[in-house]
Each structure stands twice: as C-alpha cells, then as structure tokens.
Short mmCIF file of C-alpha atoms and ligand atoms in Angstrom, two decimals:
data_model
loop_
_atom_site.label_atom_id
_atom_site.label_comp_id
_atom_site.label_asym_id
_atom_site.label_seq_id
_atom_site.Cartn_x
_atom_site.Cartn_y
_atom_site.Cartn_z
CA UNK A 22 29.82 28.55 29.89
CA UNK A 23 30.55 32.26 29.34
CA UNK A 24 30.12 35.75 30.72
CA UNK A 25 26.95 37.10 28.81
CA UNK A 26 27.64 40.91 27.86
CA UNK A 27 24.27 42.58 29.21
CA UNK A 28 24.12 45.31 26.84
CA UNK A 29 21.00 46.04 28.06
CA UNK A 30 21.69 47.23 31.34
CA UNK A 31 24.61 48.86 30.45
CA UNK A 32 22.25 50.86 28.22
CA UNK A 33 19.94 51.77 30.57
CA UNK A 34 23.14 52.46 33.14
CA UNK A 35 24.36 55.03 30.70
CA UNK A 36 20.97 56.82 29.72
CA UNK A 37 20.54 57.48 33.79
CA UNK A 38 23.79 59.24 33.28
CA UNK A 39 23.29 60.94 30.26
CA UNK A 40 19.70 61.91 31.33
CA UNK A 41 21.61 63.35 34.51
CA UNK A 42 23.67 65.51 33.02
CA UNK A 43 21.08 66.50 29.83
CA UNK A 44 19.08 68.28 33.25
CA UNK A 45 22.54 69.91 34.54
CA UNK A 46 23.06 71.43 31.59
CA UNK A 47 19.53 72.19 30.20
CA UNK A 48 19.57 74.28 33.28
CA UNK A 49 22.85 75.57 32.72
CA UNK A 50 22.09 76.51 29.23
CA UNK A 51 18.44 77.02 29.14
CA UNK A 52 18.03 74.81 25.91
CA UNK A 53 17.55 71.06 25.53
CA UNK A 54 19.83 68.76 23.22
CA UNK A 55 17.85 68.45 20.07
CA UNK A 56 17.79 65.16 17.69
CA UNK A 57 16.41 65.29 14.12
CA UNK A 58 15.73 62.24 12.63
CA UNK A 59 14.77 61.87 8.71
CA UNK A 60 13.16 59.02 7.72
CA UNK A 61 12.78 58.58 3.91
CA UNK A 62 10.11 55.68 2.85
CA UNK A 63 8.13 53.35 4.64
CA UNK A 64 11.09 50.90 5.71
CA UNK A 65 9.08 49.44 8.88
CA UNK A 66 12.28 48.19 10.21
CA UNK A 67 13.73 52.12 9.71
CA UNK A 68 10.27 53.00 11.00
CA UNK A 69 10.86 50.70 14.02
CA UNK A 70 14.48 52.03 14.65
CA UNK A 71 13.37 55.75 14.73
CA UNK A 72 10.44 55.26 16.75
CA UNK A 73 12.80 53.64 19.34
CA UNK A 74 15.29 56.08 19.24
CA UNK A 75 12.61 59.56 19.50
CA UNK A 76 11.53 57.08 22.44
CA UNK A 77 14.96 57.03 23.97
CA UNK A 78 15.30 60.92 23.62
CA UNK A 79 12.15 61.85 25.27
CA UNK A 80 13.14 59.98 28.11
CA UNK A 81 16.84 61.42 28.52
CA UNK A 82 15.51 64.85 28.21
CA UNK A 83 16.29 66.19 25.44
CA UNK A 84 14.10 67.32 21.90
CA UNK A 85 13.12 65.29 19.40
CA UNK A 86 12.08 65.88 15.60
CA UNK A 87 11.32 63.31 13.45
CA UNK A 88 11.13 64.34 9.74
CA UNK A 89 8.78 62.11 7.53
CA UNK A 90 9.30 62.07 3.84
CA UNK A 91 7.45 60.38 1.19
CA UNK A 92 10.01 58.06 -0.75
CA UNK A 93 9.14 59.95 -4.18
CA UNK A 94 11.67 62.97 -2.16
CA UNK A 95 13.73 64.58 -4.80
CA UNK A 96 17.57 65.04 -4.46
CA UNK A 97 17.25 68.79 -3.86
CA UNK A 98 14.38 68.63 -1.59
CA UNK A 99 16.20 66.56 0.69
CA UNK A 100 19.40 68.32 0.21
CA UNK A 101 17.42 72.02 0.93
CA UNK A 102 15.97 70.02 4.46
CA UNK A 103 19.42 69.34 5.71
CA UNK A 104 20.96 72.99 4.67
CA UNK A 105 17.85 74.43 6.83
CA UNK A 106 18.79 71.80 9.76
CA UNK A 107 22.12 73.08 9.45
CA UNK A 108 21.71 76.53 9.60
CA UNK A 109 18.59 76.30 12.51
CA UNK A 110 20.63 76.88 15.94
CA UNK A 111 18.29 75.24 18.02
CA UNK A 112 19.50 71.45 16.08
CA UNK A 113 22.28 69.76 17.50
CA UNK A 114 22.05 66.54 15.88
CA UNK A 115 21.27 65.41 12.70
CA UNK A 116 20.53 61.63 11.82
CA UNK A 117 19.41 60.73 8.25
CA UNK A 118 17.66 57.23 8.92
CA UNK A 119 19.56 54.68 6.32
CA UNK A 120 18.71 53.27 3.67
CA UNK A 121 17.05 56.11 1.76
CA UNK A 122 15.80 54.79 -2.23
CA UNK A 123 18.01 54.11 -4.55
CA UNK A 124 17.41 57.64 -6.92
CA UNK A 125 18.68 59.50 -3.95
CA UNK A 126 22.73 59.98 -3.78
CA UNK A 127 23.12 58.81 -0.36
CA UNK A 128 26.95 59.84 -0.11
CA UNK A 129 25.91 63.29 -0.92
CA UNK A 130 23.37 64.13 1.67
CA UNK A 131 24.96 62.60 3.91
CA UNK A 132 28.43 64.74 3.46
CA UNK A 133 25.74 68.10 3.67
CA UNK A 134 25.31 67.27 7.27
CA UNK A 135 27.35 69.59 9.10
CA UNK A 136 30.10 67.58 10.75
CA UNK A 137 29.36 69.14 14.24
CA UNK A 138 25.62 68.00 13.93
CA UNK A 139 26.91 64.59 12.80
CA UNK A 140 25.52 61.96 15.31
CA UNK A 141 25.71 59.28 13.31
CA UNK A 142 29.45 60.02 12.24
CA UNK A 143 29.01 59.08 8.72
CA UNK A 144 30.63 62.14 7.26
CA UNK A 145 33.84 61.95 5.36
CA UNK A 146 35.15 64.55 7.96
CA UNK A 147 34.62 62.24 10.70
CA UNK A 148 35.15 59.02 9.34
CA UNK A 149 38.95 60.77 8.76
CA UNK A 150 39.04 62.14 12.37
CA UNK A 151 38.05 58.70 13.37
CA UNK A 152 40.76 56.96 10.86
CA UNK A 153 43.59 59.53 12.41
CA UNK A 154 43.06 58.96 15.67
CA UNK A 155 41.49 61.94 16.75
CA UNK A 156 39.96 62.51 19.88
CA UNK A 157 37.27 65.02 18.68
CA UNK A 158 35.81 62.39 16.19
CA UNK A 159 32.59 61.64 16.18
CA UNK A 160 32.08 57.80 16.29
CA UNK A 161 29.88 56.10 14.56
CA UNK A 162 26.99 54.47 17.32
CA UNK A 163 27.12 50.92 16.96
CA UNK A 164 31.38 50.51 17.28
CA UNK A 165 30.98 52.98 19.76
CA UNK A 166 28.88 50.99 21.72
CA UNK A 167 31.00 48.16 21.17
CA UNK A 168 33.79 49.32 22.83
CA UNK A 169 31.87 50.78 25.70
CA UNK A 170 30.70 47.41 26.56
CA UNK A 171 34.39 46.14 26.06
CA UNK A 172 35.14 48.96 28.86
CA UNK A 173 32.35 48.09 31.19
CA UNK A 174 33.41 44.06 31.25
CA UNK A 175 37.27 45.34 31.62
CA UNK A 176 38.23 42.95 28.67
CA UNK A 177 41.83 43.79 27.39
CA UNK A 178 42.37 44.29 24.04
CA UNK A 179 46.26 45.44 24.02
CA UNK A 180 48.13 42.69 21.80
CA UNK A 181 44.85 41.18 21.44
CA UNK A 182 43.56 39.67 17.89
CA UNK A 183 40.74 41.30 16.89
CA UNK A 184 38.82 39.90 13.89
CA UNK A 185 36.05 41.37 12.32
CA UNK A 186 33.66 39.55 10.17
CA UNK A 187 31.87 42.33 7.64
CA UNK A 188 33.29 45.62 5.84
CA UNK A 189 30.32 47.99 6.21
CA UNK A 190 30.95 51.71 6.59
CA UNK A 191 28.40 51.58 9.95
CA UNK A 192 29.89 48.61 12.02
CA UNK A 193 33.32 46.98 10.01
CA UNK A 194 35.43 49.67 8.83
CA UNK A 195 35.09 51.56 12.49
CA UNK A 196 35.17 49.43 14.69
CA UNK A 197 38.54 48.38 12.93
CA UNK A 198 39.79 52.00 13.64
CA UNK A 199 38.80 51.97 16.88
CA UNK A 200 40.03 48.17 17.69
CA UNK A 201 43.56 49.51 16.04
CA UNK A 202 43.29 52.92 18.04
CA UNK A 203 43.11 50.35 21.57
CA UNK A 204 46.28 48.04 20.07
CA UNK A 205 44.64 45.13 18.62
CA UNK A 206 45.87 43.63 16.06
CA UNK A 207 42.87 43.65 13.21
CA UNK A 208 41.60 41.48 10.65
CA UNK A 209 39.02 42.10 8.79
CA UNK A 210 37.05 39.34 7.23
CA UNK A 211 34.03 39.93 4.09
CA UNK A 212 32.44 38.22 1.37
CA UNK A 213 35.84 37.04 -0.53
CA UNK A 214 37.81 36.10 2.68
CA UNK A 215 39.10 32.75 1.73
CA UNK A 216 39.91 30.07 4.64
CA UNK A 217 37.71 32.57 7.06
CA UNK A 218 37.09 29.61 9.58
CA UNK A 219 41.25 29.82 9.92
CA UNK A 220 41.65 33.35 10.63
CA UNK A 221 38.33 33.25 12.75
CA UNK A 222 40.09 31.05 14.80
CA UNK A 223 42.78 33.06 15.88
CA UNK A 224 40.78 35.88 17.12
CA UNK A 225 40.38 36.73 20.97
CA UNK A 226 38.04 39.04 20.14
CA UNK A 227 35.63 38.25 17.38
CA UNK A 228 32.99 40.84 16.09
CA UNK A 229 30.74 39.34 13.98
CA UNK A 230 28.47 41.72 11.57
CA UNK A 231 27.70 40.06 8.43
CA UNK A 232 23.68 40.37 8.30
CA UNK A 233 23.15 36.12 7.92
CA UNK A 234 21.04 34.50 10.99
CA UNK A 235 22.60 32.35 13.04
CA UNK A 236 25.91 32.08 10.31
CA UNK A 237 28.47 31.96 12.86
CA UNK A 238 28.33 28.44 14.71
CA UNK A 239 31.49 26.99 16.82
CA UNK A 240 33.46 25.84 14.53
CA UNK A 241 34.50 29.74 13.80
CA UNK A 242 35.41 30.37 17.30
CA UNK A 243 38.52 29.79 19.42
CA UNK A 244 37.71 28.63 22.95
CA UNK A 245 37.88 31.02 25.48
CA UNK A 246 37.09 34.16 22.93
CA UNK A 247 35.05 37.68 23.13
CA UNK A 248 32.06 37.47 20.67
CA UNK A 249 30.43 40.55 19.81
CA UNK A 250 27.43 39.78 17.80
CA UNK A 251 26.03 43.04 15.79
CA UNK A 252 23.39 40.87 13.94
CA UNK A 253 19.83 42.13 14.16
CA UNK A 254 18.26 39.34 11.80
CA UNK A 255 14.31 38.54 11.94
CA UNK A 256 13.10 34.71 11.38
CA UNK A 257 10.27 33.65 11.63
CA UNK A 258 9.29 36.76 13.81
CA UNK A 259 12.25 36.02 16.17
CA UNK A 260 14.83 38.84 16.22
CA UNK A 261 18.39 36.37 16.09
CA UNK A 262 21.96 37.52 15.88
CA UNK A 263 24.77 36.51 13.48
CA UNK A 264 25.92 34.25 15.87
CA UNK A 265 24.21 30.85 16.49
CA UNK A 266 24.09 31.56 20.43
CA UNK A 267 23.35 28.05 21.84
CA UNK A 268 26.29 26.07 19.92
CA UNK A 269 28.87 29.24 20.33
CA UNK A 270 27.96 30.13 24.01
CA UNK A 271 29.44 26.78 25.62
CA UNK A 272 32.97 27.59 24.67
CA UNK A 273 33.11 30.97 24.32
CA UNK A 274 34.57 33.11 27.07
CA UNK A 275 32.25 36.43 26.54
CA UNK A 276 29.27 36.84 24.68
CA UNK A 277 26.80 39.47 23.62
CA UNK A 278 23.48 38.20 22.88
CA UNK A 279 20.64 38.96 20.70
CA UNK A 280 18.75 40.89 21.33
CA UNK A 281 19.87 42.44 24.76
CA UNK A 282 23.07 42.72 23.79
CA UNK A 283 24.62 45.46 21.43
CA UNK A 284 21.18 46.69 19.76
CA UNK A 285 20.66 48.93 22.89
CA UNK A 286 24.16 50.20 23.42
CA UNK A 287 23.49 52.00 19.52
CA UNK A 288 20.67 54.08 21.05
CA UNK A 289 22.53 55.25 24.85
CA UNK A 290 25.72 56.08 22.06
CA UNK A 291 23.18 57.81 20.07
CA UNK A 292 22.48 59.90 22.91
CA UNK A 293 25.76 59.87 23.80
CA UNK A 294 26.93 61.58 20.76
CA UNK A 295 23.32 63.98 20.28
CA UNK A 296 25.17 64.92 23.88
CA UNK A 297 28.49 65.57 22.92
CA UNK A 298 27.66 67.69 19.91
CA UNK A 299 25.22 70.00 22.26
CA UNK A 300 28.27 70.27 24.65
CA UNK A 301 30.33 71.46 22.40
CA UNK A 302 27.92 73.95 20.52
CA UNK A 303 26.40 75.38 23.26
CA UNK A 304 29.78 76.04 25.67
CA UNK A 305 31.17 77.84 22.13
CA UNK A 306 27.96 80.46 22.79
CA UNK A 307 28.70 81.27 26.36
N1 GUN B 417 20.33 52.09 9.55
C1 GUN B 417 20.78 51.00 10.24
N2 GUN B 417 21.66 51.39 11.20
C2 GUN B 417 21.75 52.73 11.12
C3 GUN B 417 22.50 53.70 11.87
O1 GUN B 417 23.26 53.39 12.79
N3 GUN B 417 22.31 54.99 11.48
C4 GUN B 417 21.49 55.34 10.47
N4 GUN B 417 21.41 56.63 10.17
N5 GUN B 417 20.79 54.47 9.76
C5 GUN B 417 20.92 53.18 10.09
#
C-alpha cells in the first residue's frame, strides 16, 4: 500500500492561489496576464492539450489567445507571428504547442521566443539558467510540477537517488537539473541504458517518462520508493501512465497516478509561470 500523490487537488489548490493573486494584481496593474498559445496542425491530442490549458486560463483570470495555423505554415510566417508576439506589450507568455511538422525548424522558433515570454522554458537561455542553477530560470511545466508535488507530500530528496527513466528536453533533462539543484544524486536512464532494471532498483525516487503504457511493472522498483509517473499513454480509449499502477502500487511507498496525478500539475505550473513572467514585466513598468 502507498501514499497516492493527488496531483489533482494540488492543482486545483494552486490555481485558487494563483487565481487570487492574478485579481490582486490585475487590479494593481490594470492589465490581465496574457497566454498565447500556437497550435500548428490538427494534432487532436495538441488540440486537446490547448483547449485544456485556454480552459485553465479563463478560469484563473487572466487572457487567453489561441493562434490556429494550418500545418502548410511556412518557416517565415511562423517566425514573423512570434517577432509580432514579442514585440506586442500586452503578451506575457508565449507557448508554441509541440510538435509542429517536420518542414518547420522547431529549434529555431522556438529560440525567437523572447526568453521573458518563455512559459514553456524551452529556450536555450533558460534551459542554461535552469542548468546553472539560477533562480530567475524559467522551468519547464511538467518538472516543475514534479517537484511541487515532491514539496506538497514533504518527501526528502537530500542524498536521495533519483533515477530518471527518459532523456527528453520537456520532462528528462530538467527534471535532472532540478533533482541535482535539491541534492539528489541522478541517473538518468534512455533507450541504450543497459541492465536498467539494476539501476532502477536503486532509486528512492523514480521518475518514469518514457512514452510506453504500462512499461514499468515491479520488478523495476525498490520497495518503499517515490514513483512519479509522467506517462500520458491512450489504449484502447483509456488514458494509462508509464507505470503499470496495480502491480507497482503494492510496494511502492508514493505514487502518482494516471491520470490525476502529474498531467494537472503541467497546467497550475503553466499558470504558474504565464504568472511569473507578468510579475516581472509589469513591476519593470511601474
Ligand atoms: N507538447 C507536449 N507537452 C508539451 C509542453 O509541455 N509544451 C509544449 N509547448 N508542447 C507540448
């Protein structure tokens, strides 16, 4: 039996609070945090995703844009739509809905976003802040969330083992930083990891984002450990994590589940950070 990480609640727990202080300062500032989300193609999982987060933005109080494109978008057009965002004073965050097709270069428009605007925090400049150390980085949602619910549920991670199964730039290489930045030690498993039930074992915490249903069963998993499962995986119309809940559950010590569990904490970080960046632009103008 094991603690079940309500990520859900937690969600809703911080989007009271953000929602709180979007109306202190709206009033303070007399201008609403605005979100613009592009959404490139007719991805109905992306379509999903966005239509869950404009949801999620109307209801903390702040603006929402969501920019449709056709998946025949050139380069430049999409380039020339994140210059305007950029330069338009009323935006303070910026989310380019991923994946975009594969004629677009994805690294590219996504290093146009201007840093400060970058909610997602896939930008070379703050995937470096985030890499030093730096407090002023913005971090990407998903790891962010992670560790919030880490906070809530008080689980130590000094001298801890963290291993991480995936190397994606939106959950794996992050949440490494930010497992290092909170003195775990890190491993970081992937697609070439030999002997990864061995090193799985070891790990007291164990974040699992690998994109495989139900991979990770309990022969991966010490007794007693934190598993984070980032999976969003759809079978048979059943949204199921990475982690094969019902045979991992019985020993583990914590568990997130799926869905419920970190899926929600991305959007209440995604306002989190949409916050954050109108904080910081808007106190610069007073
Ligand atoms: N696609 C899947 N997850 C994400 C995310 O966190 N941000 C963006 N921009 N696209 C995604």
């Amino acid at each position: 039996m094991s603690v079940i990480l309500d990520g859900k609640s937690l969600s809703l727990k911080l989007r009271e609070q953000i929602q709180v202080e979007t109306q202190e300062l709206v009033s303070k500032y007399k201008k609403q945090p605005h979100l613009v989300v592009i959404l490139v193609g007719e991805n109905p999982a992306s379509q999903s995703y966005v239509h869950s987060k404009e949801k999620a933005c109307i209801k903390a109080g702040m603006k929402s844009t969501v920019i449709l494109k056709e998946d025949t978008i050139t380069q430049l057009e999409l380039e020339e739509i994140i210059i305007h965002l950029n330069d338009d004073d009323s935006v303070h965050g910026i989310l380019l809905q991923l994946p975009i097709p594969k004629h677009l270069d994805e690294e590219k428009i996504i290093n146009l976003i201007d840093p400060r605007k970058d909610v997602d925090g896939f930008t070379d400049i703050n995937v470096g802040k985030l890499n030093k150390g730096r407090s002023d980085a913005l971090v990407p949602c998903t790891p962010l969330g992670i560790t919030r619910i880490l906070e809530e549920y008080n689980i130590e991670t000094i001298g801890k083992h963290c291993v991480i199964i995936g190397r994606s730039q939106i959950v794996g290489k992050p949440i490494a930083s930010l497992m290092l930045q909170r003195n775990c030690t890190v491993t970081t498993c992937h697609s070439k990891t030999q002997d990864m039930r061995g090193i799985t074992n070891q790990a007291d915490i164990l974040v699992v984002a690998i994109g495989k249903a139900n991979m990770i069963d309990e022969t991966y998993v010490k007794p007693g450990a934190v598993v984070i499962d980032v999976g969003i995986n759809r079978v048979e119309g059943v949204i199921t994590g990475d982690v094969d809940f019902d045979r991992v559950e019985p020993i583990a010590g914590y568990i997130t589940p799926v869905p419920k569990g970190v899926g929600p904490m991305t959007i209440a970080c995604l306002l989190e950070n949409t916050l954050t960046c109108y904080k910081r632009m808007e106190s610069c103008k007073q």
